[in-house]
Amino acid sequence: ATLAPFVDALPRPPVHRPAAGDTLRIRMARSTHTLHRDLPPTELWTYDGHYPGPTIEAHTGVPFDVVWENALPTTHFLPVDHAICGAEKDKPQVRAIVHLHGAKVPHTDDGYPEDWYVPGKARRHHYPNAQDAATLWYHDHAMGINRLNMYAGLMGLYLLRDAHELSLGLPSGDFELPLVLADRLLHADGRLYYPDSGDAKAPWVPEVFGNLTLVNGAILPRADVQARRYRLRVLNAANGRFYHLRFRDGRPFQVIGSDQGLLAAPATVRSVFVAPGERVDLVVDFAAARGMAVELMNDALPLMRFAVGAGQVRDDSRVPATLREVPRLTEASASKTRELTLDEYSDCIATPMLMLLNGKRWHDPVTETVKLGSTEMWNLVNLTEDTHPIHLHLVRFQVLDRRPYAVDEYMEKKTLRYVGPAQVPPPHERGWKDVVQAYPGMVTRIVATFDGYPGRYAWHCHLAEHEANEMMRPFEVVA
Ligand code: C2O
């Protein structure tokens, strides 16, 4: 049966605003949720009983701690694959570790996949908030099972603000809405369904796509809005689905920021393609839509409705033509270039499919050893037939360009021959990023300065099922 659309109000997660030196305590536990008026309650694993978890609002220069307490059950309700690296039979079934995605933090506070702990334990993370305003988010990162923990609901937003951004006059308060998108499959009784391969010994599947999208935890919700500008902080928190966002009436909107904060200038578009892990910060103006319904779509499928009030309202917000300075990094700014392949093997005997970064597994010795403070260019040579959203912990980077190359020749001889001109990213991708869509048949070049802290961090494909099956590697920043 199809669910009646737009009957539930868009939920807004509760907000924490810690002061300098505060310690916030957030507890991971099982909780039940009504995802739609007409559905029985669904068991989720959440932070503090909320899906998405409480939004943490931080301010640049205001450090605080969060104690993340693991109060989850000791057995998993989704299919753990013991053949997967890090989830072997000798490991506890339920483990958790929180990664603050996009944050510049010491490696011990980052949520390194092997820093997991079991129910009954807690871990204190220090967040220095010494970086520009950005739409960050937190989610589970426990080795071998974070795809299940995230699917179960362990994620939330972390909005970092700074004085510059606050001075711009962007829509704020009630006029700034977080939109956390994630698709799910549900059993008829409302239980979460996570697909498996059919092999009980190796249930891992390479991709998970749901037939329902939760927007802040609700299916096809409705937001009652005023006829004015709104700032939408969109996060694609899906395990595997890319969203092609647009409004049903084709109205243009302004992208003002991406993963790591504001762009140099707003980019006016009619649609935007968002990969798992990516964030889009956008402003839409409903002033001309008084009394109308405006639907946010993923291609041809509605995700939610904005029901615009009939009254005329005063709107003092603005979107300045210049948002901030974003110095454009160039090839010449990098002191080192690495050629790194994205690989997929399907002829493997151990697993039906295996995806790797640079032909290496997680446990192979570290190959990306980077000097603290140095700038590097990483050329991501995608040998597979899919787009992979590649995420680096710790750093922000810029996308230099994407360029088609002869894939078969590279596979045979390991020589890189370009077969077309380099394509610079569109304006909305020219800001600071921490996830990049590496297209098939292309070399995607990114440039990052590795400042912050020495230590071991992770880089990986943000398709959660790929990441789980070896498409994740450590990198080491050395002083
Ligand atoms: Cu959003 Cu390593 O992850």
Tab-separated table of C-alpha atoms and ligand atoms in Angstrom:
chain	number	residue	atom	x	y	z
A	1	ALA	CA	0.000	0.000	0.000
A	2	THR	CA	1.208	3.498	-0.637
A	3	LEU	CA	1.468	5.889	2.269
A	4	ALA	CA	-0.536	9.102	2.270
A	5	PRO	CA	1.888	11.885	1.372
A	6	PHE	CA	2.475	15.092	3.323
A	7	VAL	CA	0.388	14.196	6.384
A	8	ASP	CA	3.188	14.258	8.970
A	9	ALA	CA	4.934	17.451	9.988
A	10	LEU	CA	8.629	17.678	9.161
A	11	PRO	CA	10.397	16.773	12.413
A	12	ARG	CA	13.125	19.051	13.718
A	13	PRO	CA	15.751	17.390	15.868
A	14	PRO	CA	16.362	18.946	19.295
A	15	VAL	CA	19.329	21.315	19.472
A	16	HIS	CA	22.253	21.480	21.919
A	17	ARG	CA	24.332	24.633	22.161
A	18	PRO	CA	27.280	23.795	24.402
A	19	ALA	CA	29.330	26.642	25.884
A	20	ALA	CA	33.121	26.689	26.062
A	21	GLY	CA	34.420	23.898	28.263
A	22	ASP	CA	31.048	22.172	28.577
A	23	THR	CA	30.683	18.429	28.509
A	24	LEU	CA	27.693	17.105	26.653
A	25	ARG	CA	26.563	13.527	27.256
A	26	ILE	CA	24.884	11.689	24.431
A	27	ARG	CA	23.682	8.135	24.735
A	28	MET	CA	23.323	5.599	21.953
A	29	ALA	CA	20.355	3.366	22.622
A	30	ARG	CA	17.493	1.504	21.058
A	31	SER	CA	14.315	3.554	20.603
A	32	THR	CA	11.067	3.337	18.649
A	33	HIS	CA	9.882	5.838	16.062
A	34	THR	CA	6.803	6.538	14.022
A	35	LEU	CA	8.160	7.149	10.545
A	36	HIS	CA	4.702	7.782	9.120
A	37	ARG	CA	1.251	8.287	10.644
A	38	ASP	CA	-0.030	5.033	9.130
A	39	LEU	CA	2.929	2.809	9.994
A	40	PRO	CA	3.497	0.792	13.154
A	41	PRO	CA	6.489	1.984	15.201
A	42	THR	CA	9.966	1.151	13.924
A	43	GLU	CA	12.906	0.177	16.102
A	44	LEU	CA	15.920	2.368	15.455
A	45	TRP	CA	19.271	2.770	17.177
A	46	THR	CA	19.711	6.436	17.881
A	47	TYR	CA	21.591	9.106	19.779
A	48	ASP	CA	19.541	10.198	22.800
A	49	GLY	CA	16.378	8.623	21.427
A	50	HIS	CA	16.206	10.902	18.391
A	51	TYR	CA	16.502	10.220	14.712
A	52	PRO	CA	18.314	12.199	13.441
A	53	GLY	CA	20.237	12.630	16.677
A	54	PRO	CA	20.224	15.973	18.470
A	55	THR	CA	21.710	18.763	16.353
A	56	ILE	CA	24.845	20.077	18.001
A	57	GLU	CA	25.318	23.769	17.335
A	58	ALA	CA	28.901	24.818	17.806
A	59	HIS	CA	30.707	28.075	17.305
A	60	THR	CA	34.201	28.486	15.915
A	61	GLY	CA	36.634	29.102	18.776
A	62	VAL	CA	34.322	27.546	21.386
A	63	PRO	CA	35.706	24.118	22.286
A	64	PHE	CA	33.773	21.503	24.250
A	65	ASP	CA	33.640	17.777	24.920
A	66	VAL	CA	31.063	15.173	24.151
A	67	VAL	CA	30.916	11.927	26.086
A	68	TRP	CA	29.392	9.383	23.748
A	69	GLU	CA	27.902	6.566	25.767
A	70	ASN	CA	27.221	3.203	24.181
A	71	ALA	CA	23.997	1.855	25.713
A	72	LEU	CA	23.033	-0.267	22.709
A	73	PRO	CA	21.893	-3.896	22.990
A	74	THR	CA	24.667	-6.498	22.797
A	75	THR	CA	23.236	-8.288	19.773
A	76	HIS	CA	22.636	-6.631	16.440
A	77	PHE	CA	19.217	-6.610	14.784
A	78	LEU	CA	20.713	-6.228	11.316
A	79	PRO	CA	22.809	-8.882	9.508
A	80	VAL	CA	26.441	-8.663	10.692
A	81	ASP	CA	28.841	-10.213	8.175
A	82	HIS	CA	31.638	-11.997	10.027
A	83	ALA	CA	33.583	-12.463	6.792
A	84	ILE	CA	34.138	-8.707	6.659
A	85	CYS	CA	37.342	-7.157	7.919
A	86	GLY	CA	36.902	-5.961	11.487
A	87	ALA	CA	33.658	-7.863	12.113
A	88	GLU	CA	35.159	-11.326	12.555
A	89	LYS	CA	33.573	-13.881	14.873
A	90	ASP	CA	35.990	-13.034	17.700
A	91	LYS	CA	34.774	-9.432	17.789
A	92	PRO	CA	31.805	-8.344	19.876
A	93	GLN	CA	28.742	-8.136	17.672
A	94	VAL	CA	27.741	-4.625	18.704
A	95	ARG	CA	30.434	-1.970	18.746
A	96	ALA	CA	30.292	1.761	18.173
A	97	ILE	CA	32.531	4.780	17.669
A	98	VAL	CA	31.427	8.278	16.706
A	99	HIS	CA	33.077	10.096	13.835
A	100	LEU	CA	32.464	13.822	13.494
A	101	HIS	CA	32.478	14.038	9.716
A	102	GLY	CA	34.301	17.091	8.407
A	103	ALA	CA	35.852	18.089	11.717
A	104	LYS	CA	39.481	18.971	12.186
A	105	VAL	CA	40.241	17.123	15.421
A	106	PRO	CA	43.108	15.150	16.966
A	107	HIS	CA	43.079	11.572	15.699
A	108	THR	CA	42.065	10.213	19.103
A	109	ASP	CA	38.868	12.310	18.918
A	110	ASP	CA	38.117	11.609	15.279
A	111	GLY	CA	36.351	8.291	15.561
A	112	TYR	CA	38.979	6.062	14.009
A	113	PRO	CA	37.182	2.864	12.879
A	114	GLU	CA	39.240	0.635	15.167
A	115	ASP	CA	38.595	2.807	18.247
A	116	TRP	CA	35.199	1.146	18.781
A	117	TYR	CA	33.849	0.196	22.181
A	118	VAL	CA	31.094	-2.077	23.397
A	119	PRO	CA	27.747	-1.477	25.141
A	120	GLY	CA	28.305	-0.310	28.702
A	121	LYS	CA	31.322	1.798	27.751
A	122	ALA	CA	31.672	5.470	26.889
A	123	ARG	CA	34.289	7.655	25.254
A	124	ARG	CA	35.040	11.335	25.649
A	125	HIS	CA	35.794	13.312	22.493
A	126	HIS	CA	37.222	16.800	22.507
A	127	TYR	CA	36.017	19.110	19.742
A	128	PRO	CA	38.281	22.170	19.327
A	129	ASN	CA	35.969	23.794	16.713
A	130	ALA	CA	39.010	25.541	15.272
A	131	GLN	CA	37.814	25.764	11.678
A	132	ASP	CA	35.395	27.747	9.512
A	133	ALA	CA	31.630	27.433	9.817
A	134	ALA	CA	30.313	24.323	8.063
A	135	THR	CA	27.547	21.753	7.996
A	136	LEU	CA	29.225	18.859	9.788
A	137	TRP	CA	27.564	15.664	10.882
A	138	TYR	CA	28.282	12.818	13.240
A	139	HIS	CA	27.708	9.152	12.574
A	140	ASP	CA	28.898	5.750	13.615
A	141	HIS	CA	32.187	4.470	12.188
A	142	ALA	CA	32.763	1.094	13.867
A	143	MET	CA	34.940	-1.146	11.705
A	144	GLY	CA	32.964	-3.653	9.654
A	145	ILE	CA	29.494	-2.695	10.929
A	146	ASN	CA	29.058	1.056	10.573
A	147	ARG	CA	26.888	0.528	7.504
A	148	LEU	CA	24.462	-1.312	9.804
A	149	ASN	CA	24.771	1.164	12.668
A	150	MET	CA	24.145	4.111	10.349
A	151	TYR	CA	21.228	2.335	8.705
A	152	ALA	CA	19.870	1.668	12.213
A	153	GLY	CA	19.840	5.425	12.778
A	154	LEU	CA	23.135	6.457	14.378
A	155	MET	CA	23.660	9.904	12.850
A	156	GLY	CA	23.017	13.566	13.548
A	157	LEU	CA	23.923	17.081	12.432
A	158	TYR	CA	26.616	19.326	13.865
A	159	LEU	CA	26.272	22.889	12.664
A	160	LEU	CA	29.414	24.894	13.152
A	161	ARG	CA	28.818	28.635	12.974
A	162	ASP	CA	31.220	31.550	12.990
A	163	ALA	CA	31.023	35.320	13.355
A	164	HIS	CA	31.537	35.942	9.651
A	165	GLU	CA	28.676	33.710	8.591
A	166	LEU	CA	26.391	35.141	11.274
A	167	SER	CA	27.109	38.659	9.986
A	168	LEU	CA	25.778	37.897	6.496
A	169	GLY	CA	22.074	38.062	7.295
A	170	LEU	CA	21.214	34.659	5.838
A	171	PRO	CA	17.817	33.195	6.806
A	172	SER	CA	18.128	31.906	10.375
A	173	GLY	CA	16.172	30.641	13.361
A	174	ASP	CA	12.805	29.241	12.240
A	175	PHE	CA	13.822	29.980	8.669
A	176	GLU	CA	16.765	27.616	8.629
A	177	LEU	CA	15.739	23.977	8.293
A	178	PRO	CA	17.952	20.922	8.511
A	179	LEU	CA	17.018	18.211	6.010
A	180	VAL	CA	18.634	14.846	6.677
A	181	LEU	CA	17.901	12.496	3.779
A	182	ALA	CA	18.305	8.735	4.029
A	183	ASP	CA	16.510	5.957	2.210
A	184	ARG	CA	15.263	2.806	3.914
A	185	LEU	CA	13.470	-0.459	3.285
A	186	LEU	CA	10.745	-1.459	5.722
A	187	HIS	CA	8.883	-4.694	6.438
A	188	ALA	CA	5.074	-4.416	6.381
A	189	ASP	CA	5.092	-4.434	10.187
A	190	GLY	CA	7.282	-1.341	10.230
A	191	ARG	CA	10.567	-3.103	11.033
A	192	LEU	CA	13.706	-1.925	9.240
A	193	TYR	CA	14.789	-4.263	6.499
A	194	TYR	CA	18.435	-4.431	5.525
A	195	PRO	CA	18.939	-6.695	2.499
A	196	ASP	CA	21.375	-9.617	2.541
A	197	SER	CA	23.100	-11.729	-0.068
A	198	GLY	CA	21.203	-14.894	0.853
A	199	ASP	CA	24.409	-16.503	2.122
A	200	ALA	CA	24.149	-16.521	5.914
A	201	LYS	CA	27.950	-16.815	6.186
A	202	ALA	CA	28.542	-13.746	4.025
A	203	PRO	CA	25.389	-11.595	4.030
A	204	TRP	CA	27.165	-8.427	2.786
A	205	VAL	CA	25.622	-6.784	-0.265
A	206	PRO	CA	27.493	-4.230	-2.388
A	207	GLU	CA	24.759	-1.587	-2.319
A	208	VAL	CA	21.585	-0.842	-0.413
A	209	PHE	CA	18.756	1.211	-1.869
A	210	GLY	CA	15.540	1.861	0.007
A	211	ASN	CA	12.148	2.511	-1.553
A	212	LEU	CA	11.334	5.175	1.054
A	213	THR	CA	13.277	8.265	1.957
A	214	LEU	CA	13.218	9.570	5.475
A	215	VAL	CA	13.449	13.343	5.702
A	216	ASN	CA	14.497	14.055	9.283
A	217	GLY	CA	13.037	10.653	10.124
A	218	ALA	CA	9.652	11.108	8.444
A	219	ILE	CA	8.321	9.651	5.216
A	220	LEU	CA	6.957	12.312	2.827
A	221	PRO	CA	6.578	14.980	5.508
A	222	ARG	CA	5.149	18.462	5.152
A	223	ALA	CA	6.718	21.685	6.354
A	224	ASP	CA	4.402	24.638	6.827
A	225	VAL	CA	6.453	27.606	5.756
A	226	GLN	CA	6.015	31.302	5.126
A	227	ALA	CA	6.251	33.085	1.807
A	228	ARG	CA	9.867	34.093	2.230
A	229	ARG	CA	13.448	32.836	2.017
A	230	TYR	CA	14.553	29.652	3.787
A	231	ARG	CA	17.980	28.226	4.303
A	232	LEU	CA	17.998	24.440	3.916
A	233	ARG	CA	20.922	22.486	5.350
A	234	VAL	CA	20.728	19.298	3.328
A	235	LEU	CA	22.686	16.186	4.272
A	236	ASN	CA	22.692	13.009	2.227
A	237	ALA	CA	23.009	10.457	5.004
A	238	ALA	CA	22.001	7.460	2.871
A	239	ASN	CA	24.174	4.365	2.738
A	240	GLY	CA	24.150	4.190	-1.048
A	241	ARG	CA	21.635	6.485	-2.708
A	242	PHE	CA	22.551	9.632	-4.599
A	243	TYR	CA	19.882	12.325	-4.593
A	244	HIS	CA	19.128	14.477	-7.607
A	245	LEU	CA	17.385	17.307	-5.805
A	246	ARG	CA	15.082	19.782	-7.470
A	247	PHE	CA	11.728	21.405	-6.872
A	248	ARG	CA	8.691	20.054	-8.697
A	249	ASP	CA	7.922	23.413	-10.268
A	250	GLY	CA	11.497	23.735	-11.488
A	251	ARG	CA	12.115	26.856	-9.416
A	252	PRO	CA	15.742	27.937	-9.163
A	253	PHE	CA	17.530	28.031	-5.827
A	254	GLN	CA	20.863	29.300	-4.600
A	255	VAL	CA	23.555	26.944	-3.388
A	256	ILE	CA	25.460	28.953	-0.779
A	257	GLY	CA	27.662	26.257	0.711
A	258	SER	CA	28.940	22.723	0.398
A	259	ASP	CA	30.579	20.227	2.764
A	260	GLN	CA	33.060	22.606	4.347
A	261	GLY	CA	31.051	25.785	4.485
A	262	LEU	CA	30.181	28.769	2.364
A	263	LEU	CA	31.075	29.111	-1.293
A	264	ALA	CA	32.745	32.285	-2.512
A	265	ALA	CA	29.447	33.336	-4.104
A	266	PRO	CA	25.976	31.839	-4.346
A	267	ALA	CA	25.442	29.545	-7.346
A	268	THR	CA	21.966	29.591	-8.846
A	269	VAL	CA	20.837	26.168	-10.050
A	270	ARG	CA	17.642	24.220	-10.681
A	271	SER	CA	18.941	20.887	-9.468
A	272	VAL	CA	21.866	19.458	-7.597
A	273	PHE	CA	23.272	15.939	-7.396
A	274	VAL	CA	24.215	14.934	-3.863
A	275	ALA	CA	26.269	11.836	-3.000
A	276	PRO	CA	26.198	9.972	0.315
A	277	GLY	CA	28.162	11.992	2.866
A	278	GLU	CA	27.840	15.296	0.975
A	279	ARG	CA	26.073	18.393	2.260
A	280	VAL	CA	24.379	21.164	0.328
A	281	ASP	CA	23.577	24.452	1.973
A	282	LEU	CA	20.938	26.219	-0.082
A	283	VAL	CA	18.526	29.124	-0.005
A	284	VAL	CA	15.115	28.899	-1.622
A	285	ASP	CA	12.667	31.781	-1.872
A	286	PHE	CA	8.969	30.984	-1.477
A	287	ALA	CA	7.894	34.652	-1.718
A	288	ALA	CA	6.215	34.138	-5.079
A	289	ALA	CA	4.554	30.886	-3.954
A	290	ARG	CA	2.032	32.288	-1.469
A	291	GLY	CA	-0.663	29.727	-0.708
A	292	MET	CA	0.992	27.106	-2.874
A	293	ALA	CA	2.559	23.713	-2.312
A	294	VAL	CA	6.153	23.316	-3.409
A	295	GLU	CA	7.555	19.815	-3.424
A	296	LEU	CA	11.170	18.875	-3.036
A	297	MET	CA	11.906	16.016	-5.419
A	298	ASN	CA	14.489	13.362	-6.070
A	299	ASP	CA	14.197	13.291	-9.862
A	300	ALA	CA	10.526	12.449	-10.394
A	301	LEU	CA	9.816	11.291	-6.838
A	302	PRO	CA	8.615	13.652	-4.138
A	303	LEU	CA	10.573	13.706	-0.868
A	304	MET	CA	8.550	16.294	1.036
A	305	ARG	CA	6.234	19.257	0.606
A	306	PHE	CA	6.608	22.867	1.611
A	307	ALA	CA	3.110	24.219	2.228
A	308	VAL	CA	3.547	27.961	1.780
A	309	GLY	CA	1.313	30.221	3.859
A	310	ALA	CA	-1.070	32.590	2.070
A	311	GLY	CA	-0.067	35.656	4.068
A	312	GLN	CA	2.425	38.240	2.955
A	313	VAL	CA	5.402	38.369	5.294
A	314	ARG	CA	8.334	40.625	5.797
A	315	ASP	CA	11.688	39.048	4.941
A	316	ASP	CA	14.786	40.821	6.206
A	317	SER	CA	17.155	38.011	5.296
A	318	ARG	CA	19.561	38.344	2.420
A	319	VAL	CA	21.977	36.349	0.343
A	320	PRO	CA	24.993	38.560	-0.333
A	321	ALA	CA	26.587	38.320	-3.757
A	322	THR	CA	29.911	37.626	-2.027
A	323	LEU	CA	29.783	35.073	0.765
A	324	ARG	CA	33.426	34.738	1.707
A	325	GLU	CA	36.863	34.486	0.283
A	326	VAL	CA	37.758	31.072	-1.071
A	327	PRO	CA	41.253	31.208	-2.537
A	328	ARG	CA	41.317	28.796	-5.437
A	329	LEU	CA	43.983	26.124	-5.011
A	330	THR	CA	46.037	25.209	-8.043
A	331	GLU	CA	48.116	22.300	-9.155
A	332	ALA	CA	51.220	24.355	-8.397
A	333	SER	CA	50.329	24.704	-4.736
A	334	ALA	CA	50.869	20.953	-4.211
A	335	SER	CA	54.325	19.765	-3.236
A	336	LYS	CA	53.451	16.140	-3.867
A	337	THR	CA	51.149	14.299	-6.263
A	338	ARG	CA	49.746	10.831	-5.681
A	339	GLU	CA	48.044	8.649	-8.233
A	340	LEU	CA	45.473	6.544	-6.393
A	341	THR	CA	43.198	4.023	-8.063
A	342	LEU	CA	39.643	3.108	-7.153
A	343	ASP	CA	39.331	-0.588	-7.902
A	344	GLU	CA	36.723	-3.265	-8.039
A	345	TYR	CA	37.371	-6.994	-8.332
A	346	SER	CA	34.515	-9.329	-9.039
A	347	ASP	CA	36.507	-12.476	-9.831
A	348	CYS	CA	37.539	-12.949	-6.242
A	349	ILE	CA	36.911	-16.290	-4.585
A	350	ALA	CA	36.659	-15.161	-0.983
A	351	THR	CA	33.949	-12.573	-1.558
A	352	PRO	CA	31.637	-12.061	-4.503
A	353	MET	CA	33.017	-8.579	-4.981
A	354	LEU	CA	35.808	-6.572	-3.499
A	355	MET	CA	36.474	-2.875	-3.749
A	356	LEU	CA	39.822	-1.355	-2.918
A	357	LEU	CA	41.668	1.921	-2.836
A	358	ASN	CA	44.942	1.786	-4.694
A	359	GLY	CA	44.806	-2.016	-4.808
A	360	LYS	CA	45.259	-2.273	-1.052
A	361	ARG	CA	43.251	-3.531	1.875
A	362	TRP	CA	42.660	-1.738	5.164
A	363	HIS	CA	45.257	-3.829	6.970
A	364	ASP	CA	48.027	-3.386	4.401
A	365	PRO	CA	50.791	-1.047	5.575
A	366	VAL	CA	50.062	2.662	5.339
A	367	THR	CA	51.101	4.078	1.961
A	368	GLU	CA	49.724	7.610	2.245
A	369	THR	CA	52.147	9.218	4.675
A	370	VAL	CA	51.728	12.956	4.570
A	371	LYS	CA	53.807	15.703	6.146
A	372	LEU	CA	51.881	17.870	8.580
A	373	GLY	CA	51.173	21.203	6.956
A	374	SER	CA	52.040	20.085	3.437
A	375	THR	CA	49.789	20.425	0.417
A	376	GLU	CA	49.192	17.404	-1.784
A	377	MET	CA	47.303	16.651	-4.949
A	378	TRP	CA	45.501	13.304	-5.006
A	379	ASN	CA	44.595	12.053	-8.460
A	380	LEU	CA	41.779	9.579	-8.051
A	381	VAL	CA	41.879	7.197	-10.989
A	382	ASN	CA	38.489	5.522	-11.085
A	383	LEU	CA	38.811	2.086	-12.707
A	384	THR	CA	35.274	1.037	-11.809
A	385	GLU	CA	31.983	1.671	-13.534
A	386	ASP	CA	30.471	3.667	-10.653
A	387	THR	CA	30.777	7.095	-9.138
A	388	HIS	CA	32.418	6.782	-5.730
A	389	PRO	CA	32.052	9.593	-3.178
A	390	ILE	CA	35.560	9.733	-1.704
A	391	HIS	CA	35.931	11.231	1.765
A	392	LEU	CA	39.107	12.225	3.575
A	393	HIS	CA	39.041	12.683	7.322
A	394	LEU	CA	40.763	15.680	8.967
A	395	VAL	CA	41.184	17.895	5.919
A	396	ARG	CA	39.179	20.085	3.610
A	397	PHE	CA	40.089	20.058	-0.042
A	398	GLN	CA	39.183	21.555	-3.386
A	399	VAL	CA	38.238	19.751	-6.538
A	400	LEU	CA	40.687	20.792	-9.249
A	401	ASP	CA	39.138	19.016	-12.189
A	402	ARG	CA	37.950	15.750	-13.701
A	403	ARG	CA	39.426	14.405	-16.893
A	404	PRO	CA	38.517	11.390	-19.059
A	405	TYR	CA	41.288	8.857	-19.628
A	406	ALA	CA	41.795	5.530	-21.406
A	407	VAL	CA	40.682	3.057	-18.738
A	408	ASP	CA	41.614	-0.197	-20.521
A	409	GLU	CA	45.067	1.093	-21.347
A	410	TYR	CA	45.586	2.003	-17.722
A	411	MET	CA	44.448	-1.441	-16.587
A	412	GLU	CA	46.828	-3.158	-19.000
A	413	LYS	CA	49.924	-0.997	-18.849
A	414	LYS	CA	49.405	1.296	-15.876
A	415	THR	CA	49.978	4.282	-18.106
A	416	LEU	CA	47.709	7.258	-17.856
A	417	ARG	CA	46.574	8.668	-21.186
A	418	TYR	CA	43.979	11.400	-21.188
A	419	VAL	CA	41.387	11.235	-23.947
A	420	GLY	CA	39.646	14.553	-23.431
A	421	PRO	CA	39.999	17.953	-21.865
A	422	ALA	CA	39.921	18.519	-18.109
A	423	GLN	CA	36.554	19.657	-16.785
A	424	VAL	CA	36.542	22.197	-14.005
A	425	PRO	CA	33.863	21.603	-11.401
A	426	PRO	CA	30.629	23.616	-11.606
A	427	PRO	CA	30.416	26.708	-9.325
A	428	HIS	CA	28.600	24.868	-6.531
A	429	GLU	CA	31.488	22.377	-6.310
A	430	ARG	CA	34.192	25.040	-6.190
A	431	GLY	CA	34.109	25.600	-2.440
A	432	TRP	CA	35.816	23.647	0.312
A	433	LYS	CA	34.830	19.985	0.250
A	434	ASP	CA	35.423	16.819	2.230
A	435	VAL	CA	33.643	14.396	-0.109
A	436	VAL	CA	34.213	14.334	-3.859
A	437	GLN	CA	32.275	12.434	-6.482
A	438	ALA	CA	34.891	10.502	-8.443
A	439	TYR	CA	33.228	9.740	-11.759
A	440	PRO	CA	33.820	6.537	-13.738
A	441	GLY	CA	36.200	6.883	-16.676
A	442	MET	CA	37.711	9.980	-15.118
A	443	VAL	CA	40.686	11.067	-13.097
A	444	THR	CA	39.415	13.367	-10.359
A	445	ARG	CA	42.084	15.655	-8.949
A	446	ILE	CA	41.773	17.147	-5.487
A	447	VAL	CA	44.169	19.358	-3.527
A	448	ALA	CA	44.361	19.407	0.259
A	449	THR	CA	46.573	20.993	2.863
A	450	PHE	CA	47.137	18.519	5.664
A	451	ASP	CA	47.250	20.850	8.595
A	452	GLY	CA	45.788	20.262	11.997
A	453	TYR	CA	47.206	17.292	13.843
A	454	PRO	CA	49.611	14.431	13.266
A	455	GLY	CA	48.320	10.882	13.514
A	456	ARG	CA	46.403	8.197	11.728
A	457	TYR	CA	43.133	8.971	9.964
A	458	ALA	CA	40.925	7.246	7.410
A	459	TRP	CA	39.973	7.956	3.826
A	460	HIS	CA	37.294	5.964	2.102
A	461	CYS	CA	34.376	5.650	-0.262
A	462	HIS	CA	31.282	6.987	1.512
A	463	LEU	CA	29.044	4.342	-0.013
A	464	ALA	CA	28.729	2.561	3.312
A	465	GLU	CA	28.733	-0.946	1.836
A	466	HIS	CA	31.869	-0.246	-0.215
A	467	GLU	CA	33.631	1.236	2.775
A	468	ALA	CA	32.801	-1.864	4.808
A	469	ASN	CA	34.297	-4.178	2.243
A	470	GLU	CA	37.805	-2.751	2.049
A	471	MET	CA	37.214	0.500	0.192
A	472	MET	CA	38.798	2.314	3.100
A	473	ARG	CA	42.437	3.015	3.880
A	474	PRO	CA	44.361	4.648	6.693
A	475	PHE	CA	46.584	7.637	6.042
A	476	GLU	CA	49.176	8.991	8.400
A	477	VAL	CA	50.046	12.627	9.038
A	478	VAL	CA	53.576	12.956	10.354
A	479	ALA	CA	55.140	15.961	12.071
B	1	C2O	CU1	31.234	10.376	7.092
B	1	C2O	CU2	34.724	8.324	7.503
B	1	C2O	O1	32.940	9.318	7.305
